[in-house]
Tab-separated table of C-alpha atoms in Angstrom:
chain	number	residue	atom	x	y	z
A	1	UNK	CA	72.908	87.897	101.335
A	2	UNK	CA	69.400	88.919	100.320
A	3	UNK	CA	67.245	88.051	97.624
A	4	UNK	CA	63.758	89.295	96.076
A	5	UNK	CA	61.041	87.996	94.311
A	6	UNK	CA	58.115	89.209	91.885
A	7	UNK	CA	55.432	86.842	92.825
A	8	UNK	CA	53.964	86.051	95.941
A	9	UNK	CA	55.511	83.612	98.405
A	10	UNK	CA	52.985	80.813	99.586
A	11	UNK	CA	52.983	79.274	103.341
A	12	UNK	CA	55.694	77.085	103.161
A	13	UNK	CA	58.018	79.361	101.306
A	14	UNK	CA	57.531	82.137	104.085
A	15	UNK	CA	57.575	80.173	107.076
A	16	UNK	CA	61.146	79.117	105.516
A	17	UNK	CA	62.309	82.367	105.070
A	18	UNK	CA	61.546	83.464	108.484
A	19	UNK	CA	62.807	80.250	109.849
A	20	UNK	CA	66.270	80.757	107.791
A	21	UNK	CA	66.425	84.540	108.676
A	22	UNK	CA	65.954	84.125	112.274
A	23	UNK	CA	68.512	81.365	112.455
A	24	UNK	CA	72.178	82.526	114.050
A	25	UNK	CA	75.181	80.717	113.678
A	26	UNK	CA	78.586	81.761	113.689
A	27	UNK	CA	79.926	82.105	110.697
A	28	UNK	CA	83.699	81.406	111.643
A	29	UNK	CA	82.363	78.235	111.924
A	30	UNK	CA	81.785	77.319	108.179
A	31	UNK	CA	83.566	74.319	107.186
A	32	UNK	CA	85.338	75.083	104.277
A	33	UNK	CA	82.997	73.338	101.614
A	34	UNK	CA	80.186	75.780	102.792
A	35	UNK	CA	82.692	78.975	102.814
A	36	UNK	CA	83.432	77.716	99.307
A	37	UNK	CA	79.757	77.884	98.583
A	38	UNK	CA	79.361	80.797	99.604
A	39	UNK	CA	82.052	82.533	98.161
A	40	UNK	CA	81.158	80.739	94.819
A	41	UNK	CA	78.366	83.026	94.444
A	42	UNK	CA	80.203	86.067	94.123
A	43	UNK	CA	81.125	87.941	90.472
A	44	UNK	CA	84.183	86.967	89.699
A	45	UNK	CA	85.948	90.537	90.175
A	46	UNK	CA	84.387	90.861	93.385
A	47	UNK	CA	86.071	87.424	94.205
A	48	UNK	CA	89.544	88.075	93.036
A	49	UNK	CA	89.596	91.394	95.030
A	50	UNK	CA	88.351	89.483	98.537
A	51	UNK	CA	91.255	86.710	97.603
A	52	UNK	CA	93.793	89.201	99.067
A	53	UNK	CA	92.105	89.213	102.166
A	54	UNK	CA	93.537	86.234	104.049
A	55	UNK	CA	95.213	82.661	103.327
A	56	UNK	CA	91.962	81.092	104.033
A	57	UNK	CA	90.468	82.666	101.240
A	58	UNK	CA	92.837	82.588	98.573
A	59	UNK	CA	93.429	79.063	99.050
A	60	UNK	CA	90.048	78.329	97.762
A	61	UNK	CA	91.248	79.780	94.303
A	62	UNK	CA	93.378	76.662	93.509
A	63	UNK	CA	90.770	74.308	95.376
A	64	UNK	CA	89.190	71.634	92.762
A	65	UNK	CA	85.926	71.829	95.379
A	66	UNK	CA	85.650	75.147	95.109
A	67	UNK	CA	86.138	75.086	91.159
A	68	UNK	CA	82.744	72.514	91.191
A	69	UNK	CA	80.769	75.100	93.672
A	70	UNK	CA	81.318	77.358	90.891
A	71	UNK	CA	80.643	75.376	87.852
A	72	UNK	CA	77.167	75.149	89.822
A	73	UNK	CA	76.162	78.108	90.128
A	74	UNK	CA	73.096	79.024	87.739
A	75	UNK	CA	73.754	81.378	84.933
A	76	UNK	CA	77.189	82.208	85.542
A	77	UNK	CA	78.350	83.821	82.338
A	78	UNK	CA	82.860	83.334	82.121
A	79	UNK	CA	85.402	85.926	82.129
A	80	UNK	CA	86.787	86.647	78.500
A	81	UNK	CA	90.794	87.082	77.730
A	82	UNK	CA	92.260	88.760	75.136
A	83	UNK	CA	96.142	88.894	75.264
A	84	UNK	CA	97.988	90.232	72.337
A	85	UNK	CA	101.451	89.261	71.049
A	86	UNK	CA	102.895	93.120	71.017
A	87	UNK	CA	106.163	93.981	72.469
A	88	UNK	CA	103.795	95.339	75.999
A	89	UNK	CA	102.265	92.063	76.388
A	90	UNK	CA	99.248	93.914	76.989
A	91	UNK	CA	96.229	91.854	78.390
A	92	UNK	CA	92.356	92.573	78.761
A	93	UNK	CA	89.160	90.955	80.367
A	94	UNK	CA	85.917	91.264	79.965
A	95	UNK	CA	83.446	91.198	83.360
A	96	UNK	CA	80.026	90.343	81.727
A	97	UNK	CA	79.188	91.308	85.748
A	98	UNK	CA	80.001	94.690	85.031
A	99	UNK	CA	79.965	95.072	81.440
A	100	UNK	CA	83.200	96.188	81.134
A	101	UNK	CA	86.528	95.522	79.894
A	102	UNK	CA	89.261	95.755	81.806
A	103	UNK	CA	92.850	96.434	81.396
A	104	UNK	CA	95.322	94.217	83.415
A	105	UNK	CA	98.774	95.812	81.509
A	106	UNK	CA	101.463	94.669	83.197
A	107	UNK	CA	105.298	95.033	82.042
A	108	UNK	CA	107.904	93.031	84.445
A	109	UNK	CA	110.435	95.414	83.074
A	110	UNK	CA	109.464	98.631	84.086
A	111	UNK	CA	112.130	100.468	85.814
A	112	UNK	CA	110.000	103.984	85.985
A	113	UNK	CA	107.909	102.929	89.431
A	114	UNK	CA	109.362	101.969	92.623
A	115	UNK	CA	107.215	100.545	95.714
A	116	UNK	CA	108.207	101.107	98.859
A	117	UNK	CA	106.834	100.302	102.227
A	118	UNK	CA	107.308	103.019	104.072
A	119	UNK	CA	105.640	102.351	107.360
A	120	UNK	CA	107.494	99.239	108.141
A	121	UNK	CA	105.768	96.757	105.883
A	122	UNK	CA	107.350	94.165	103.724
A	123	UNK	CA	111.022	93.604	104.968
A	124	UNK	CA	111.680	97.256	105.612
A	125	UNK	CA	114.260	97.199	108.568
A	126	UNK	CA	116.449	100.019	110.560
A	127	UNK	CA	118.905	99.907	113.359
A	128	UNK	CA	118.153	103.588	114.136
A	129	UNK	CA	115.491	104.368	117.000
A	130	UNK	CA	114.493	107.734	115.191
A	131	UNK	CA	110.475	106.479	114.116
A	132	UNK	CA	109.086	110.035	112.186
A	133	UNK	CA	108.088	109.988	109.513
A	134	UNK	CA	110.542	113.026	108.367
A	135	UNK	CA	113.246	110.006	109.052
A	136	UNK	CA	111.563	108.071	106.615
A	137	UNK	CA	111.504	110.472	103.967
A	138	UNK	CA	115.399	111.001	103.978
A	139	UNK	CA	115.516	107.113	103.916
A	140	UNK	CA	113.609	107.459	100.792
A	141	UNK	CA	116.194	110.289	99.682
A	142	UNK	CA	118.903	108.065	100.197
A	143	UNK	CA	116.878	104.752	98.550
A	144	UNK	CA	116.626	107.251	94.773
A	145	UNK	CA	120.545	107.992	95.622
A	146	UNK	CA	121.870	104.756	95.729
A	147	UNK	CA	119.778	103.729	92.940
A	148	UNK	CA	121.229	106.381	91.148
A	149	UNK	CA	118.034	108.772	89.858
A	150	UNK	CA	119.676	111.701	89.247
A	151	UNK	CA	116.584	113.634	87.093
A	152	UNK	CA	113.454	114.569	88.805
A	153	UNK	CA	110.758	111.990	90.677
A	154	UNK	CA	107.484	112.192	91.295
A	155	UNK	CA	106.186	111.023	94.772
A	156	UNK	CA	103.190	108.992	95.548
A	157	UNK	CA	102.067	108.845	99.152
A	158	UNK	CA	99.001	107.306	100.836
A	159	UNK	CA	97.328	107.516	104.011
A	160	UNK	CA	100.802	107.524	106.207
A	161	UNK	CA	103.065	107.451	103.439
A	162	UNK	CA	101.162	110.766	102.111
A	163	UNK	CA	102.919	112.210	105.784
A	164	UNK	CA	106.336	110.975	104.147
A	165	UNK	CA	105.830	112.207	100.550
A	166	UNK	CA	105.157	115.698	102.100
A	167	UNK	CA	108.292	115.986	104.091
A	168	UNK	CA	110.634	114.245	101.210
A	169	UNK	CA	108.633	117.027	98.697
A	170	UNK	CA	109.432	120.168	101.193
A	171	UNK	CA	112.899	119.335	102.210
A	172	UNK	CA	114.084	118.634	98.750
A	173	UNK	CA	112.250	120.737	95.990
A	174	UNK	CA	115.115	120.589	93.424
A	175	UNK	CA	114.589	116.585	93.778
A	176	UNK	CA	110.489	116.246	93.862
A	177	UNK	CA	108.628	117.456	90.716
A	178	UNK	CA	105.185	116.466	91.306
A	179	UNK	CA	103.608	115.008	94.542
A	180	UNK	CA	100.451	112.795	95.167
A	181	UNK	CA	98.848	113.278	98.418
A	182	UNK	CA	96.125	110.501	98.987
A	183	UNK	CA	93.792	109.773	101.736
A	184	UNK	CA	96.880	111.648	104.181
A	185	UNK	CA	95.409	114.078	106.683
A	186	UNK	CA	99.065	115.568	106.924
A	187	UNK	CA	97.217	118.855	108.224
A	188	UNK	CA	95.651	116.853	110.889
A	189	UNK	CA	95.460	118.970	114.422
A	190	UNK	CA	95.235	117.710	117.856
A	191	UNK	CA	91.268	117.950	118.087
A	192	UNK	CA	90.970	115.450	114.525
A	193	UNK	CA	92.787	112.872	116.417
A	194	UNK	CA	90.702	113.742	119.606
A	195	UNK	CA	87.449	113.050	116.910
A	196	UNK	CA	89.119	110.031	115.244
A	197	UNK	CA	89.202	108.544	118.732
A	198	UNK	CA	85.296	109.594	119.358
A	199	UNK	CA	84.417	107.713	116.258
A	200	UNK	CA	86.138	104.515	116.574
A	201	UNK	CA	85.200	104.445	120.739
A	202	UNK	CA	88.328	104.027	121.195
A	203	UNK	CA	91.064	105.557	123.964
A	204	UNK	CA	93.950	105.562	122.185
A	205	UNK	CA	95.409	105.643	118.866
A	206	UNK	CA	96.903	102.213	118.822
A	207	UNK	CA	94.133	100.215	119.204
A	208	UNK	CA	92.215	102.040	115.955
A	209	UNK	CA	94.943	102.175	113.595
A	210	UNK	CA	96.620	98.793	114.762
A	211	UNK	CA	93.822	96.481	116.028
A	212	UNK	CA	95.075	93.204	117.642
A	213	UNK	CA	91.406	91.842	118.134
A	214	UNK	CA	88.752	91.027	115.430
A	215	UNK	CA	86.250	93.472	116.531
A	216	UNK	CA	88.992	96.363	116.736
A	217	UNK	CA	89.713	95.288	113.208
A	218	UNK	CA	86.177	95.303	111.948
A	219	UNK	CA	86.094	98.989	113.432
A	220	UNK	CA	88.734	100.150	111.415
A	221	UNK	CA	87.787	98.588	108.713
A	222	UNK	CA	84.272	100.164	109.434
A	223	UNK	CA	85.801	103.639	109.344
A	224	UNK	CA	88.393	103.052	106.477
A	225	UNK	CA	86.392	100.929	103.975
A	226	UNK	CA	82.379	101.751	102.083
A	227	UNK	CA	82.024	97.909	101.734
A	228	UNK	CA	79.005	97.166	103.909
A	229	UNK	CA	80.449	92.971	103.067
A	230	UNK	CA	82.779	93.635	105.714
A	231	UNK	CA	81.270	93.784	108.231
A	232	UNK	CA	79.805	89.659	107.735
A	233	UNK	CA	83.065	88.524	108.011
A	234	UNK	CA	83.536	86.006	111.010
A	235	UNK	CA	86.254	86.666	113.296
A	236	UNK	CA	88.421	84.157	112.183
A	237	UNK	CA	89.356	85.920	108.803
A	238	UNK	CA	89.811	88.877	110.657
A	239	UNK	CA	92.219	87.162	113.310
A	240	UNK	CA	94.335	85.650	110.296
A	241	UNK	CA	94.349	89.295	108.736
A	242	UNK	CA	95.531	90.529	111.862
A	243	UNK	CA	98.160	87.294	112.145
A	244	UNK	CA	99.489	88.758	108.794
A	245	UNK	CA	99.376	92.145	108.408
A	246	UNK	CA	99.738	93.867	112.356
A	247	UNK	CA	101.893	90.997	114.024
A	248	UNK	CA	105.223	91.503	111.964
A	249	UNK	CA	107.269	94.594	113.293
A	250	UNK	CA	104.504	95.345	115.502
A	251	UNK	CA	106.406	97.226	118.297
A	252	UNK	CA	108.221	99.093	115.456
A	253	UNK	CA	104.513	99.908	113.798
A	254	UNK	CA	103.203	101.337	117.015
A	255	UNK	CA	106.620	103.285	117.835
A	256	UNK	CA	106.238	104.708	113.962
A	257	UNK	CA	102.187	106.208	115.515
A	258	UNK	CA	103.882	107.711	118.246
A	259	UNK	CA	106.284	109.303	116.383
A	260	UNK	CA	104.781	111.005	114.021
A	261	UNK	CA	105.759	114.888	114.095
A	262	UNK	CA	102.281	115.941	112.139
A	263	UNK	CA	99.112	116.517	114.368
A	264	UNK	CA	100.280	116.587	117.310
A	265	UNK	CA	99.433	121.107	117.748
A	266	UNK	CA	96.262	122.898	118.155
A	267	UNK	CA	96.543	124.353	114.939
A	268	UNK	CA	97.742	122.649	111.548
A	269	UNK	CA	102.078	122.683	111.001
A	270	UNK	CA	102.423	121.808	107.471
A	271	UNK	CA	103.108	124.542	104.583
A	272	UNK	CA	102.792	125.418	101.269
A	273	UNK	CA	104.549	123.187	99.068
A	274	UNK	CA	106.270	124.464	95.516
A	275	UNK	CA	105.496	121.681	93.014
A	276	UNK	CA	102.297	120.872	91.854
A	277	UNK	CA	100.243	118.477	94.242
A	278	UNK	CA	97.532	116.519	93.473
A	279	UNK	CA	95.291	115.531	96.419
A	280	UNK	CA	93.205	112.458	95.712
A	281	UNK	CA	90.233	111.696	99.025
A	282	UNK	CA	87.031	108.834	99.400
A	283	UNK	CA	84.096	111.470	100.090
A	284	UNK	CA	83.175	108.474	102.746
A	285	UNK	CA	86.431	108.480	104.397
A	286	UNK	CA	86.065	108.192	108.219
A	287	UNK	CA	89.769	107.957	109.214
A	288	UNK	CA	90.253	111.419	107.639
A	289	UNK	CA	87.288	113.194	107.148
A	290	UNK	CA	86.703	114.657	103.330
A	291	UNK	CA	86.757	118.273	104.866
A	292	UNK	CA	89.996	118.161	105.347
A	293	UNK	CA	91.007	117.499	101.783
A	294	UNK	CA	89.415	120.867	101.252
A	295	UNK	CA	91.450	122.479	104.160
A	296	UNK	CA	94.747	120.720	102.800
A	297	UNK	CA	93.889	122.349	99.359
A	298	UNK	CA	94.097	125.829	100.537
A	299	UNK	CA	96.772	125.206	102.662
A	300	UNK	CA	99.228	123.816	99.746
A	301	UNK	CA	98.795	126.388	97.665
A	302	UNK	CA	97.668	127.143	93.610
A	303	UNK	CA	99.095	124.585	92.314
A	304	UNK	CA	97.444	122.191	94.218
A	305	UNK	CA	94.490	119.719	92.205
A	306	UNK	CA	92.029	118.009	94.365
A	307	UNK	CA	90.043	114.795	92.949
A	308	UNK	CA	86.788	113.518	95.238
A	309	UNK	CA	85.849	110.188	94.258
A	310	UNK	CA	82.304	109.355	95.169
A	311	UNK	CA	81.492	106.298	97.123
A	312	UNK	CA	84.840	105.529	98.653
A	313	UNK	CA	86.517	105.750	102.221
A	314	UNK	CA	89.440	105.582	103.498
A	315	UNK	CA	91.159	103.443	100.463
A	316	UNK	CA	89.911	104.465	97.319
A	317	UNK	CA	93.558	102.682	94.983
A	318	UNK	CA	91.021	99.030	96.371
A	319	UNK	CA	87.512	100.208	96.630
A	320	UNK	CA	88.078	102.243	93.060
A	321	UNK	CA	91.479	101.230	91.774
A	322	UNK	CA	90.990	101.790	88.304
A	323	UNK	CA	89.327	105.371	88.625
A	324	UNK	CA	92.374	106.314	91.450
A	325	UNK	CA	94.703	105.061	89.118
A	326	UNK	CA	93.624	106.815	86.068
A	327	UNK	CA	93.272	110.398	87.742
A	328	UNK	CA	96.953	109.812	89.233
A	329	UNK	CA	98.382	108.643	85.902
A	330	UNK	CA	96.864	111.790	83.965
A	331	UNK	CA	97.926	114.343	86.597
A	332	UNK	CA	101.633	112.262	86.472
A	333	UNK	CA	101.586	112.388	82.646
A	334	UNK	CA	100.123	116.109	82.152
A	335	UNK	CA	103.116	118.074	81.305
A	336	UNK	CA	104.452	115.171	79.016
């Protein structure tokens, strides 16, 4: 955390300032009131998005210490509601960080979307061995069967679920109407993984993309994520990140790497597709380089849309969710 100043600094206030700067300490070592003052400081959006990062830190949301750090803080202007009483329940805030108001619509009853964890997240189970992601795309087949969806869906895929929204858009075209590629190198070749590898310093593919330590987590978040915060987080948020997000299904995650059918040729193995496509892509994206959004364009076909959105990696629907969101939703809703 930096800060500047107009005037000049006298004696004292400089030999502080070197004093304070050349100080180390780990920071995984904070006590939780000084966390809490730290984290106090933050705009309030900036806080609610670094909330989902670990329990630690979301537990200081309901914390009546943390609420008097905050009420501390000089010049901290409040979040403004506005929730009207229409049949949407629609609901706005305004950040007087950012100047902005922003929407935070949300209808329970929506039966139009459907989440899915597709790369063995959540509760997502199987008692077959088969790990490809071409298996998981007729599991997704079968999910919009049972449920009954007999008109046209639209597919949304990102990173490795882009790999399955490809495969569920080739092998059934009469099913698929439109098809969201994000942040997926699905035309990946043999020498990008050899250069993913290069990047990260890492020898094999496991160790980037499912990091068991705290510094192979900071890499990948180095190389999937703009936010240059990241990297001053101490290793024990990054250990309980790793507790909770890479420790469940584990064995199943890294069997799900090594079976993916994409990538693994000299040259690329995917083909046109016949529905429209839009491709969204961070131009700061490390994990999959921006120049292949470009390649994937060509190699789709016309009807394929690509979107670039500045200043974003690897994960552009957090760094940029309500830009992602919007260009997905008007490319969704453009024939309607």
């Amino acid at each position: 955390m930096g800060f500047s100043a107009g005037k000049r600094k006298s004696r004292d206030e400089q030999d502080y300032t070197v004093t304070l700067a050349s100080t180390a300490f780990p920071m995984d070592e904070l006590s939780d009131d000084v966390l809490e003052r730290v984290l106090s400081w933050l705009p309030t959006s900036s806080f609610l998005r670094v909330t989902s990062v670990c329990k630690r830190w979301k537990s200081t949301k309901t914390s009546k210490s943390f609420n008097l750090a905050c009420s501390q803080v000089p010049l901290r202007d409040p979040w403004f509601f506005m929730i009207t009483n229409d049949s949407n329940s629609s609901t706005f805030a305004y950040d007087s960080t950012e100047n902005s108001w922003k929407s935070l619509n949300h209808n329970r009853n929506r039966r139009d979307f459907i989440p899915v964890a597709s790369s063995g997240g959540g509760d997502s189970t199987t008692s077959s061995t088969n790990r490809s992601e071409v298996f998981q795309a007729e599991c997704m087949a079968k999910l919009m069967d049972k449920l009954g969806i007999e008109k046209k869906f639209n597919v949304v895929g990102t990173s490795y679920g882009g790999f399955v929204a490809y495969h569920m858009a080739k092998m059934w075209p009469e099913k698929v109407e439109k098809v969201v590629i994000a942040s997926s190198g699905i035309n990946m070749r043999k020498c990008d993984s050899e250069s993913l590898l290069q990047r990260s310093n890492c020898e094999c593919i496991e160790k980037v993309m499912l990091p068991s330590t705290a510094s192979e987590l900071r890499t990948l978040m180095g190389l999937a994520s703009s936010w240059k915060m990241l990297r001053m987080f101490p290793d024990s948020l990054w250990n309980d990140f790793i507790s909770n997000l890479y420790q469940k299904n584990r064995k199943e995650k890294i069997e799900l790497l090594k079976g993916v059918t994409l990538g693994r040729d000299e040259k690329s193995n995917i083909d046109p597709l016949s529905q429209e496509v839009l491709i969204v892509w961070g131009d700061k994206d490390q994990i999959f380089p921006v120049k292949m959004a470009y390649e994937l364009k060509e190699i789709l076909g016309d009807k394929t849309e690509l979107e670039i959105i500045e200043d974003t990696s690897h994960i552009p629907q957090i760094e940029c969710a309500q830009e992602f969101n919007k260009i997905i939703l008007r490319f969704l809703k453009g024939s309607q």
